[in-house]
Amino acid sequence: MAMEMRLPVARKPLSESLGRETKKHLVVPGDTITTDTGFMRGHGTYMGEEKLIASVAGSVERVNKLVCVKALKTRYHGEVGDIVVGRITERRRSAKDELAMRGFLQEGDLISAEVQAVFSDGAVSLHTRSLKYGKLGQGVLVQVSPSLVKRQKTHFHDLPCGASVILGNNGFIWIYPTPEHKEEDAGGFTANLEPVSLADREVISRLRNCIISLATQRMLLYDTSILYCYEASLPHQIKDILKPEIMEEIVMETRQRLLEQEG
Amino acid sequence: MAGLELLSDQGYRVDGRRAGELRKIQARMGVFAQADGSAYIEQGNTKALAVVYGPHEIRGSRARALPDRALVNCQYSSATFSTGERKRRPHGDRKSCEMGLQLRQTFEAAVLTQLHPRSQIDIYVQVLQADGGTYAACVNAATLAVLDAGIPMRDFVCACSAGFVDGTALADLSHVEEAAGGPQLALALLPSSGQIALLEMDARLHEDHLEQVLEAAAHAARDVHTLLDRVVRQHVQEASILLGD
């Protein structure tokens, strides 16, 4: 088996090569955001002696009268309407529940669901009441930081390269082969266990490595950025994508394409 | 050691510093990808690593959950190779337990625990090399790690140790100065408001000198804050540029 070894090399800060400045207002805890009492305080702030003070390190976001500080990296906070991907670890053991749900969802199953409600202590209640949610069959799961997943209208994407992704707001990303036809009556509770072709597997592996490269370079994840990264990685072999120099090259190309597209 | 002069006539300490001068501090945030938050700090030759997990569900007995706030759980561990003589027990001994308790007191004062009821925040600190001021280095590293994890805090918590020799207060003691046996004070401060999160001393000091030593420690803690503030801002700026949009 061939192995690759590297000597330690000093890391240079990634943002130097970009040469951009950020236009956002960055704060650290203890900083006064504003002394104007007309603002409503959102997440990441607290009120102290008539001043609004930041409680996390991040960028200030102002929407009309609401001021909040978005932290760089946090655990997932549920919000109503979010799509989440997760694994069932524990379930209520009541007789009624057993009869109803045992046939559909078991412990250890991977599911996609939507957040229905958020409780005051942070717990969320999920529902799978639409046919597009439910048990997930064959595919690959990638875990990234929740702050890297961009909020969009839809989180289910069928990419033109031949696979589909579900970008969970909680940072769990599910990559799976695009189903040929939409099953109407199966609902979301039966898993498709037919063997996946080699071509599909290669597309899925490449997508998985691309997503990990984007996450390592702290780039926002959404359908366009993942697609551009996939296309930029085509000249390389799938297993080479995770090497640091190739990762940097691919992500740099993705960044440039995205900048050209918006500007 | 007989004849060791902690403060020379010209006002220089054993390692060449002035009385109120801090050792060189270098810090980095986000050293581990798998933890929620992590940080590494070097204060002179003292090296400490802090890792934060949370807020997450209470592990173990659910009965320990507090209905209105989060539980802060701190564990202090010093590596077997951290001191001159190899240590036999890295954690679980009395000093480590006491340190863990002190760290917990410190961070319960600073972290806004009411925002996460019925959860637990774990802070693990590991000292890799101990050359005096280990409590201060642990607090500073843990502050950075908690910030890296995005857990809301009232303010930074900056800590520094101080001692008293020949009528002068010394800030940021090294191991040699601590071993000499004089009074030592450890102070953890919330810089913006000047509130004290923890003040600890277990030696004999005349009350007339207390204010001077306390002032030296507070001044040094504010200097530490300036440094940590710069580190965090740089880190946030870099990440913000990378995130784009």
Short mmCIF file of C-alpha atoms in Angstrom, two decimals:
data_model
loop_
_atom_site.label_atom_id
_atom_site.label_comp_id
_atom_site.label_asym_id
_atom_site.label_seq_id
_atom_site.Cartn_x
_atom_site.Cartn_y
_atom_site.Cartn_z
CA MET A 1 0.00 0.00 0.00
CA ALA A 2 1.47 3.38 -0.95
CA MET A 3 1.71 6.00 1.78
CA GLU A 4 2.34 9.68 1.55
CA MET A 5 4.22 11.63 4.21
CA ARG A 6 4.83 15.31 4.58
CA LEU A 7 7.15 17.40 6.70
CA PRO A 8 5.60 20.13 8.84
CA VAL A 9 5.40 23.46 7.08
CA ALA A 10 4.41 26.78 8.58
CA ARG A 11 0.85 27.65 7.60
CA LYS A 12 0.34 31.03 6.09
CA PRO A 13 -2.94 32.76 6.86
CA LEU A 14 -5.41 31.86 4.13
CA SER A 15 -6.83 35.34 3.75
CA GLU A 16 -3.50 36.90 2.76
CA SER A 17 -3.68 35.40 -0.69
CA LEU A 18 -7.10 36.97 -1.19
CA GLY A 19 -5.94 40.48 -0.40
CA ARG A 20 -9.46 41.68 0.34
CA GLU A 21 -10.69 43.66 3.28
CA THR A 22 -13.95 42.87 4.95
CA LYS A 23 -16.68 45.47 4.98
CA LYS A 24 -18.43 44.03 7.99
CA HIS A 25 -18.43 45.45 11.48
CA LEU A 26 -16.53 42.92 13.57
CA VAL A 27 -16.89 42.76 17.35
CA VAL A 28 -15.58 40.74 20.27
CA PRO A 29 -17.30 40.15 23.63
CA GLY A 30 -17.30 43.23 25.81
CA ASP A 31 -17.40 45.62 22.83
CA THR A 32 -20.11 48.23 22.83
CA ILE A 33 -22.17 47.92 19.67
CA THR A 34 -24.27 51.00 20.17
CA THR A 35 -25.46 53.28 22.93
CA ASP A 36 -28.70 54.01 21.07
CA THR A 37 -31.51 52.51 23.13
CA GLY A 38 -33.92 52.43 20.20
CA PHE A 39 -32.60 49.11 18.95
CA MET A 40 -34.01 45.70 19.82
CA ARG A 41 -31.39 43.23 20.86
CA GLY A 42 -31.02 39.90 19.07
CA HIS A 43 -28.73 36.90 19.46
CA GLY A 44 -25.15 37.50 20.48
CA THR A 45 -25.85 40.70 22.41
CA TYR A 46 -26.85 41.68 25.91
CA MET A 47 -27.88 44.87 27.61
CA GLY A 48 -25.52 46.36 30.16
CA GLU A 49 -25.83 49.86 31.68
CA GLU A 50 -27.83 51.36 28.77
CA LYS A 51 -25.36 50.06 26.22
CA LEU A 52 -25.76 47.18 23.82
CA ILE A 53 -22.76 44.90 24.33
CA ALA A 54 -21.62 41.99 22.17
CA SER A 55 -21.42 38.56 23.81
CA VAL A 56 -19.81 36.59 20.97
CA ALA A 57 -17.00 37.25 18.49
CA GLY A 58 -18.41 37.82 15.03
CA SER A 59 -20.02 40.32 12.66
CA VAL A 60 -22.82 42.71 13.51
CA GLU A 61 -26.01 42.31 11.51
CA ARG A 62 -28.57 45.04 11.51
CA VAL A 63 -32.07 44.47 10.17
CA ASN A 64 -34.20 47.60 10.68
CA LYS A 65 -34.35 47.94 14.43
CA LEU A 66 -32.94 44.53 15.29
CA VAL A 67 -29.25 44.24 16.05
CA CYS A 68 -27.61 40.86 16.43
CA VAL A 69 -24.12 39.47 16.29
CA LYS A 70 -23.57 36.40 14.19
CA ALA A 71 -20.85 34.27 15.72
CA LEU A 72 -18.17 32.77 13.48
CA LYS A 73 -18.81 29.23 14.47
CA THR A 74 -21.57 27.89 16.69
CA ARG A 75 -23.48 24.75 17.37
CA TYR A 76 -26.69 24.53 15.46
CA HIS A 77 -29.61 26.65 16.76
CA GLY A 78 -32.92 25.45 15.43
CA GLU A 79 -35.28 27.82 13.66
CA VAL A 80 -38.73 27.08 12.37
CA GLY A 81 -38.66 25.99 8.75
CA ASP A 82 -35.08 24.70 8.73
CA ILE A 83 -34.27 21.43 7.03
CA VAL A 84 -32.21 19.07 9.14
CA VAL A 85 -30.60 15.73 8.45
CA GLY A 86 -30.00 13.48 11.41
CA ARG A 87 -29.79 10.02 12.84
CA ILE A 88 -32.36 8.66 15.26
CA THR A 89 -30.53 7.89 18.50
CA GLU A 90 -33.34 7.42 20.96
CA ARG A 91 -37.09 7.23 20.84
CA ARG A 92 -40.01 7.35 23.21
CA ARG A 93 -41.02 3.94 24.39
CA SER A 94 -44.77 4.07 24.70
CA ALA A 95 -47.07 1.34 23.45
CA LYS A 96 -48.98 3.59 21.08
CA ASP A 97 -45.79 4.94 19.59
CA GLU A 98 -44.41 1.46 19.07
CA LEU A 99 -47.42 0.28 17.13
CA ALA A 100 -47.51 3.30 14.92
CA MET A 101 -43.89 4.09 14.17
CA ARG A 102 -41.96 0.84 14.52
CA GLY A 103 -42.74 -0.16 10.99
CA PHE A 104 -41.46 3.07 9.54
CA LEU A 105 -38.60 4.64 11.47
CA GLN A 106 -36.24 2.70 13.73
CA GLU A 107 -33.30 3.71 15.88
CA GLY A 108 -30.18 4.24 13.79
CA ASP A 109 -32.07 5.44 10.72
CA LEU A 110 -30.92 8.55 8.93
CA ILE A 111 -33.75 10.95 8.15
CA SER A 112 -34.39 14.37 6.71
CA ALA A 113 -37.02 16.51 8.39
CA GLU A 114 -38.24 20.05 8.87
CA VAL A 115 -38.25 21.98 12.11
CA GLN A 116 -41.79 22.52 13.26
CA ALA A 117 -41.29 24.32 16.58
CA VAL A 118 -38.53 25.46 18.90
CA PHE A 119 -38.83 25.22 22.68
CA SER A 120 -37.50 27.80 25.07
CA ASP A 121 -34.57 25.60 26.17
CA GLY A 122 -33.39 25.15 22.59
CA ALA A 123 -34.94 21.76 21.87
CA VAL A 124 -36.66 21.47 18.49
CA SER A 125 -39.55 19.37 17.30
CA LEU A 126 -39.30 17.94 13.81
CA HIS A 127 -41.87 16.70 11.35
CA THR A 128 -41.66 14.59 8.21
CA ARG A 129 -45.13 15.39 6.99
CA SER A 130 -44.20 15.91 3.36
CA LEU A 131 -43.22 13.22 0.90
CA LYS A 132 -39.85 14.78 0.30
CA TYR A 133 -38.77 14.15 3.90
CA GLY A 134 -38.30 10.81 5.55
CA LYS A 135 -35.81 7.98 5.67
CA LEU A 136 -32.62 8.33 3.65
CA GLY A 137 -31.35 5.34 1.75
CA GLN A 138 -27.96 4.90 0.13
CA GLY A 139 -25.56 7.82 0.02
CA VAL A 140 -22.78 9.64 1.83
CA LEU A 141 -23.05 11.89 4.87
CA VAL A 142 -20.67 14.82 5.37
CA GLN A 143 -20.59 16.78 8.61
CA VAL A 144 -19.53 20.43 8.46
CA SER A 145 -19.98 23.43 10.72
CA PRO A 146 -23.60 24.72 10.60
CA SER A 147 -22.38 28.27 10.02
CA LEU A 148 -21.05 27.25 6.60
CA VAL A 149 -24.42 26.24 5.17
CA LYS A 150 -26.05 29.15 3.36
CA ARG A 151 -29.71 29.79 4.02
CA GLN A 152 -31.63 29.39 0.79
CA LYS A 153 -35.20 28.90 -0.41
CA THR A 154 -34.64 25.22 -0.96
CA HIS A 155 -32.08 22.85 0.46
CA PHE A 156 -32.76 19.91 -1.82
CA HIS A 157 -30.69 20.19 -4.99
CA ASP A 158 -30.36 17.92 -8.01
CA LEU A 159 -26.95 18.79 -9.36
CA PRO A 160 -26.35 18.53 -13.13
CA CYS A 161 -23.25 16.40 -12.54
CA GLY A 162 -25.47 13.42 -11.74
CA ALA A 163 -26.07 13.34 -7.99
CA SER A 164 -28.36 15.10 -5.54
CA VAL A 165 -27.59 16.80 -2.23
CA ILE A 166 -29.56 17.78 0.83
CA LEU A 167 -27.88 20.68 2.64
CA GLY A 168 -29.11 20.36 6.22
CA ASN A 169 -29.06 23.60 8.21
CA ASN A 170 -27.50 21.66 11.06
CA GLY A 171 -24.37 21.08 9.01
CA PHE A 172 -25.18 17.49 7.98
CA ILE A 173 -24.99 17.16 4.21
CA TRP A 174 -26.39 14.12 2.45
CA ILE A 175 -25.19 13.20 -1.04
CA TYR A 176 -27.14 10.52 -2.88
CA PRO A 177 -27.69 9.27 -6.42
CA THR A 178 -30.48 11.11 -8.20
CA PRO A 179 -33.51 8.82 -8.38
CA GLU A 180 -34.57 8.16 -11.97
CA HIS A 181 -38.24 8.68 -11.30
CA LYS A 182 -40.01 10.24 -8.40
CA GLU A 183 -41.83 7.56 -6.43
CA GLU A 184 -45.34 8.78 -5.84
CA ASP A 185 -46.84 6.41 -3.34
CA ALA A 186 -43.79 5.08 -1.52
CA GLY A 187 -43.70 8.16 0.67
CA GLY A 188 -40.48 8.69 2.54
CA PHE A 189 -40.20 5.56 4.56
CA THR A 190 -38.86 2.84 2.34
CA ALA A 191 -35.18 2.84 1.46
CA ASN A 192 -34.04 2.06 -2.05
CA LEU A 193 -31.48 -0.70 -1.72
CA GLU A 194 -30.67 -1.37 -5.36
CA PRO A 195 -26.95 -1.35 -6.14
CA VAL A 196 -25.55 2.03 -7.21
CA SER A 197 -23.51 2.11 -10.45
CA LEU A 198 -19.78 2.90 -10.44
CA ALA A 199 -20.23 6.15 -12.35
CA ASP A 200 -22.70 7.40 -9.75
CA ARG A 201 -20.37 6.35 -6.93
CA GLU A 202 -17.51 8.29 -8.47
CA VAL A 203 -19.63 11.41 -8.80
CA ILE A 204 -20.73 11.09 -5.18
CA SER A 205 -17.15 10.54 -3.92
CA ARG A 206 -15.91 13.54 -5.86
CA LEU A 207 -18.70 15.70 -4.49
CA ARG A 208 -17.91 14.55 -0.97
CA ASN A 209 -14.24 15.51 -1.29
CA CYS A 210 -15.18 18.85 -2.84
CA ILE A 211 -17.51 19.66 0.04
CA ILE A 212 -14.82 18.78 2.56
CA SER A 213 -12.32 21.03 0.72
CA LEU A 214 -14.76 23.93 0.74
CA ALA A 215 -15.45 23.41 4.44
CA THR A 216 -11.74 23.26 5.29
CA GLN A 217 -11.20 26.54 3.48
CA ARG A 218 -14.19 28.03 5.36
CA MET A 219 -16.29 28.82 2.29
CA LEU A 220 -20.07 29.10 2.32
CA LEU A 221 -21.77 25.97 1.00
CA TYR A 222 -24.63 26.23 -1.47
CA ASP A 223 -25.54 24.57 -4.76
CA THR A 224 -23.56 26.96 -6.97
CA SER A 225 -20.37 26.86 -4.94
CA ILE A 226 -20.47 23.07 -4.71
CA LEU A 227 -21.06 22.77 -8.43
CA TYR A 228 -18.24 25.14 -9.37
CA CYS A 229 -15.91 23.30 -7.02
CA TYR A 230 -16.88 20.00 -8.62
CA GLU A 231 -16.13 21.34 -12.07
CA ALA A 232 -12.81 22.82 -10.94
CA SER A 233 -11.79 19.45 -9.49
CA LEU A 234 -12.42 17.43 -12.65
CA PRO A 235 -8.82 17.56 -13.90
CA HIS A 236 -7.64 15.94 -10.68
CA GLN A 237 -8.10 12.43 -9.39
CA ILE A 238 -10.72 12.03 -6.68
CA LYS A 239 -8.25 11.02 -3.98
CA ASP A 240 -5.93 13.95 -4.77
CA ILE A 241 -8.57 16.56 -4.01
CA LEU A 242 -7.89 16.37 -0.28
CA LYS A 243 -4.19 17.17 -0.60
CA PRO A 244 -3.53 20.68 0.75
CA GLU A 245 -2.03 22.25 -2.37
CA ILE A 246 -4.67 20.85 -4.70
CA MET A 247 -7.41 21.79 -2.25
CA GLU A 248 -6.18 25.40 -2.23
CA GLU A 249 -5.98 25.52 -6.00
CA ILE A 250 -9.48 24.15 -6.51
CA VAL A 251 -11.07 26.42 -3.91
CA MET A 252 -9.24 29.46 -5.29
CA GLU A 253 -10.66 28.72 -8.73
CA THR A 254 -14.13 28.31 -7.24
CA ARG A 255 -13.83 31.65 -5.47
CA GLN A 256 -12.80 33.40 -8.65
CA ARG A 257 -15.66 31.96 -10.64
CA LEU A 258 -18.12 32.99 -7.97
CA LEU A 259 -16.70 36.52 -7.88
CA GLU A 260 -16.91 36.81 -11.66
CA GLN A 261 -20.45 35.60 -11.57
CA GLU A 262 -21.66 38.23 -9.12
CA GLY A 263 -19.51 41.13 -10.33
CA MET B 1 18.10 28.52 46.07
CA ALA B 2 20.36 30.52 48.36
CA GLY B 3 21.55 33.82 47.06
CA LEU B 4 19.01 34.05 44.23
CA GLU B 5 18.06 37.65 43.76
CA LEU B 6 14.48 37.93 42.61
CA LEU B 7 14.74 41.67 42.11
CA SER B 8 18.11 43.31 41.50
CA ASP B 9 19.06 46.79 42.66
CA GLN B 10 18.48 48.17 39.18
CA GLY B 11 15.01 46.73 39.19
CA TYR B 12 15.57 43.66 36.96
CA ARG B 13 14.12 40.25 37.68
CA VAL B 14 15.75 36.86 37.21
CA ASP B 15 14.80 36.67 33.52
CA GLY B 16 15.59 40.32 32.81
CA ARG B 17 12.04 41.69 33.04
CA ARG B 18 10.92 44.76 34.90
CA ALA B 19 8.63 44.44 37.90
CA GLY B 20 5.37 44.99 36.03
CA GLU B 21 6.38 43.43 32.71
CA LEU B 22 4.58 40.44 31.26
CA ARG B 23 6.22 37.51 29.50
CA LYS B 24 5.79 37.13 25.76
CA ILE B 25 2.34 35.85 24.93
CA GLN B 26 1.43 34.01 21.76
CA ALA B 27 -2.00 32.55 21.18
CA ARG B 28 -3.96 30.82 18.47
CA MET B 29 -7.64 29.93 18.20
CA GLY B 30 -9.28 27.04 16.41
CA VAL B 31 -6.41 24.55 16.65
CA PHE B 32 -8.66 21.47 16.62
CA ALA B 33 -11.31 21.00 13.99
CA GLN B 34 -13.29 18.35 15.81
CA ALA B 35 -13.95 20.28 19.03
CA ASP B 36 -16.54 23.04 19.18
CA GLY B 37 -13.87 25.48 20.32
CA SER B 38 -10.15 25.23 20.99
CA ALA B 39 -7.17 27.48 21.68
CA TYR B 40 -3.50 27.30 22.49
CA ILE B 41 -1.53 29.87 24.47
CA GLU B 42 2.11 30.37 25.40
CA GLN B 43 2.99 32.75 28.22
CA GLY B 44 6.76 32.75 28.27
CA ASN B 45 7.55 29.06 28.71
CA THR B 46 4.16 28.10 30.09
CA LYS B 47 2.10 26.35 27.43
CA ALA B 48 -1.58 25.55 27.80
CA LEU B 49 -4.19 24.06 25.54
CA ALA B 50 -7.94 24.46 26.04
CA VAL B 51 -10.80 22.61 24.39
CA VAL B 52 -14.51 23.37 24.72
CA TYR B 53 -17.47 21.17 23.93
CA GLY B 54 -20.99 22.47 24.09
CA PRO B 55 -23.53 23.55 24.87
CA HIS B 56 -24.91 20.02 24.64
CA GLU B 57 -27.25 17.75 26.52
CA ILE B 58 -26.26 16.77 30.04
CA ARG B 59 -24.24 13.58 30.04
CA GLY B 60 -24.78 11.04 32.75
CA SER B 61 -27.55 11.76 35.21
CA ARG B 62 -30.31 13.99 33.91
CA ALA B 63 -31.04 14.98 37.49
CA ARG B 64 -28.02 17.26 37.52
CA ALA B 65 -29.57 19.49 34.88
CA LEU B 66 -30.32 23.00 36.07
CA PRO B 67 -33.71 24.20 34.85
CA ASP B 68 -32.73 27.80 34.22
CA ARG B 69 -29.09 27.73 33.19
CA ALA B 70 -26.27 25.65 31.78
CA LEU B 71 -23.87 23.56 33.84
CA VAL B 72 -20.22 24.48 33.38
CA ASN B 73 -17.88 21.55 33.79
CA CYS B 74 -14.12 22.20 33.88
CA GLN B 75 -11.33 19.70 33.99
CA TYR B 76 -7.69 20.61 34.50
CA SER B 77 -4.92 18.25 33.54
CA SER B 78 -1.20 18.78 33.45
CA ALA B 79 0.93 16.53 31.28
CA THR B 80 3.40 14.21 32.94
CA PHE B 81 6.21 15.98 31.09
CA SER B 82 5.08 19.48 32.03
CA THR B 83 7.30 19.95 35.09
CA GLY B 84 11.00 19.40 35.81
CA GLU B 85 10.33 16.07 37.49
CA ARG B 86 7.98 13.66 35.73
CA LYS B 87 4.53 13.85 37.27
CA ARG B 88 2.91 10.61 38.24
CA ARG B 89 -0.78 11.53 38.04
CA PRO B 90 -1.82 13.89 35.26
CA HIS B 91 -5.31 14.42 36.63
CA GLY B 92 -7.46 13.36 39.54
CA ASP B 93 -5.09 14.56 42.21
CA ARG B 94 -6.01 17.29 44.67
CA LYS B 95 -4.36 20.17 42.88
CA SER B 96 -6.04 19.32 39.58
CA CYS B 97 -9.43 19.03 41.21
CA GLU B 98 -8.98 22.36 42.94
CA MET B 99 -7.90 24.03 39.72
CA GLY B 100 -10.89 22.58 37.95
CA LEU B 101 -13.16 24.00 40.62
CA GLN B 102 -11.53 27.42 40.39
CA LEU B 103 -11.85 27.43 36.62
CA ARG B 104 -15.49 26.53 36.98
CA GLN B 105 -16.10 29.40 39.37
CA THR B 106 -14.35 31.77 37.01
CA PHE B 107 -16.31 30.76 33.95
CA GLU B 108 -19.67 30.56 35.64
CA ALA B 109 -19.21 34.23 36.34
CA ALA B 110 -18.44 35.11 32.74
CA VAL B 111 -20.45 32.78 30.52
CA LEU B 112 -24.09 33.75 29.98
CA THR B 113 -25.43 30.44 31.20
CA GLN B 114 -29.09 31.54 31.30
CA LEU B 115 -29.22 31.33 27.52
CA HIS B 116 -28.78 27.55 27.54
CA PRO B 117 -30.98 25.97 30.20
CA ARG B 118 -30.67 22.25 30.88
CA SER B 119 -27.40 21.95 28.95
CA GLN B 120 -23.78 21.39 29.76
CA ILE B 121 -20.65 23.20 28.66
CA ASP B 122 -17.38 21.26 29.01
CA ILE B 123 -14.05 23.06 29.27
CA TYR B 124 -10.93 20.90 29.29
CA VAL B 125 -7.57 22.50 29.90
CA GLN B 126 -4.26 20.77 29.48
CA VAL B 127 -0.95 22.25 30.59
CA LEU B 128 1.89 21.09 28.36
CA GLN B 129 4.70 22.98 30.02
CA ALA B 130 4.46 24.61 33.43
CA ASP B 131 6.75 27.53 34.10
CA GLY B 132 4.68 29.50 36.58
CA GLY B 133 1.34 31.19 36.11
CA THR B 134 -0.46 28.00 35.10
CA TYR B 135 -3.85 29.15 36.41
CA ALA B 136 -3.56 32.37 34.42
CA ALA B 137 -2.53 30.59 31.24
CA CYS B 138 -5.42 28.13 31.64
CA VAL B 139 -7.96 30.91 32.09
CA ASN B 140 -6.65 32.82 29.10
CA ALA B 141 -6.62 29.75 26.90
CA ALA B 142 -10.10 28.76 28.03
CA THR B 143 -11.44 32.24 27.27
CA LEU B 144 -10.18 31.99 23.71
CA ALA B 145 -11.58 28.49 23.36
CA VAL B 146 -15.02 29.54 24.62
CA LEU B 147 -14.99 32.43 22.15
CA ASP B 148 -13.98 30.06 19.38
CA ALA B 149 -16.97 27.87 20.22
CA GLY B 150 -19.34 30.80 19.88
CA ILE B 151 -20.66 30.48 23.43
CA PRO B 152 -21.93 33.87 24.62
CA MET B 153 -19.84 35.50 27.35
CA ARG B 154 -20.24 38.72 29.24
CA ASP B 155 -16.67 39.77 28.44
CA PHE B 156 -13.19 38.32 28.10
CA VAL B 157 -11.75 36.74 31.23
CA CYS B 158 -8.11 37.70 31.56
CA ALA B 159 -5.93 36.37 34.32
CA CYS B 160 -2.49 37.06 35.69
CA SER B 161 -0.47 36.18 38.75
CA ALA B 162 1.39 38.63 40.97
CA GLY B 163 3.84 38.46 43.85
CA PHE B 164 5.60 40.72 46.29
CA VAL B 165 9.37 41.02 46.76
CA ASP B 166 11.36 43.74 48.54
CA GLY B 167 8.48 46.17 48.69
CA THR B 168 7.70 45.85 44.96
CA ALA B 169 4.85 44.00 43.37
CA LEU B 170 5.89 41.66 40.53
CA ALA B 171 3.49 40.71 37.76
CA ASP B 172 3.34 37.38 35.89
CA LEU B 173 5.51 35.14 38.03
CA SER B 174 7.69 32.46 36.51
CA HIS B 175 8.35 29.12 38.21
CA VAL B 176 11.59 30.32 39.81
CA GLU B 177 9.80 33.26 41.39
CA GLU B 178 6.92 31.09 42.57
CA ALA B 179 9.25 28.50 44.07
CA ALA B 180 11.07 31.15 46.09
CA GLY B 181 8.16 31.01 48.53
CA GLY B 182 6.93 34.59 48.63
CA PRO B 183 3.26 35.58 48.55
CA GLN B 184 1.49 34.94 45.26
CA LEU B 185 -1.88 36.10 44.07
CA ALA B 186 -3.89 34.92 41.08
CA LEU B 187 -6.45 37.28 39.66
CA ALA B 188 -9.07 36.73 36.94
CA LEU B 189 -10.67 39.91 35.67
CA LEU B 190 -13.46 40.97 33.31
CA PRO B 191 -11.58 43.90 31.74
CA SER B 192 -14.33 46.14 30.40
CA SER B 193 -16.14 46.46 33.69
CA GLY B 194 -13.16 45.81 35.95
CA GLN B 195 -15.09 43.13 37.83
CA ILE B 196 -13.13 40.37 39.50
CA ALA B 197 -14.15 36.84 38.54
CA LEU B 198 -11.73 35.11 40.89
CA LEU B 199 -9.07 36.22 43.36
CA GLU B 200 -6.96 33.57 44.99
CA MET B 201 -4.01 33.71 47.36
CA ASP B 202 -2.75 31.13 49.84
CA ALA B 203 0.20 32.80 51.47
CA ARG B 204 0.76 35.47 54.10
CA LEU B 205 0.76 39.06 52.96
CA HIS B 206 0.48 42.17 55.10
CA GLU B 207 -2.80 43.94 54.36
CA ASP B 208 -0.98 47.21 53.65
CA HIS B 209 0.61 45.63 50.62
CA LEU B 210 -2.52 43.97 49.28
CA GLU B 211 -3.73 46.92 47.27
CA GLN B 212 -0.39 47.35 45.54
CA VAL B 213 -0.19 43.70 44.55
CA LEU B 214 -3.80 43.67 43.44
CA GLU B 215 -3.25 46.75 41.31
CA ALA B 216 -0.19 45.16 39.68
CA ALA B 217 -2.16 42.02 38.87
CA ALA B 218 -5.09 44.02 37.49
CA HIS B 219 -2.83 46.12 35.31
CA ALA B 220 -1.14 43.01 33.96
CA ALA B 221 -4.51 41.37 33.29
CA ARG B 222 -5.56 44.38 31.26
CA ASP B 223 -2.36 44.09 29.24
CA VAL B 224 -3.22 40.45 28.60
CA HIS B 225 -6.65 41.60 27.46
CA THR B 226 -5.11 43.94 24.87
CA LEU B 227 -3.17 41.04 23.44
CA LEU B 228 -6.01 38.51 23.43
CA ASP B 229 -8.33 41.12 21.93
CA ARG B 230 -5.91 41.54 19.05
CA VAL B 231 -5.67 37.79 18.51
CA VAL B 232 -9.44 37.37 18.42
CA ARG B 233 -10.01 40.29 16.10
CA GLN B 234 -7.43 38.98 13.66
CA HIS B 235 -9.01 35.54 13.75
CA VAL B 236 -12.51 36.92 13.18
CA GLN B 237 -11.30 39.11 10.35
CA GLU B 238 -9.57 36.25 8.59
CA ALA B 239 -12.59 34.00 8.88
CA SER B 240 -14.89 36.76 7.71
CA ILE B 241 -12.82 37.32 4.57
CA LEU B 242 -12.78 33.61 3.81
CA LEU B 243 -16.52 33.26 4.26
CA GLY B 244 -16.94 35.91 1.61
CA ASP B 245 -20.35 37.28 0.64
#
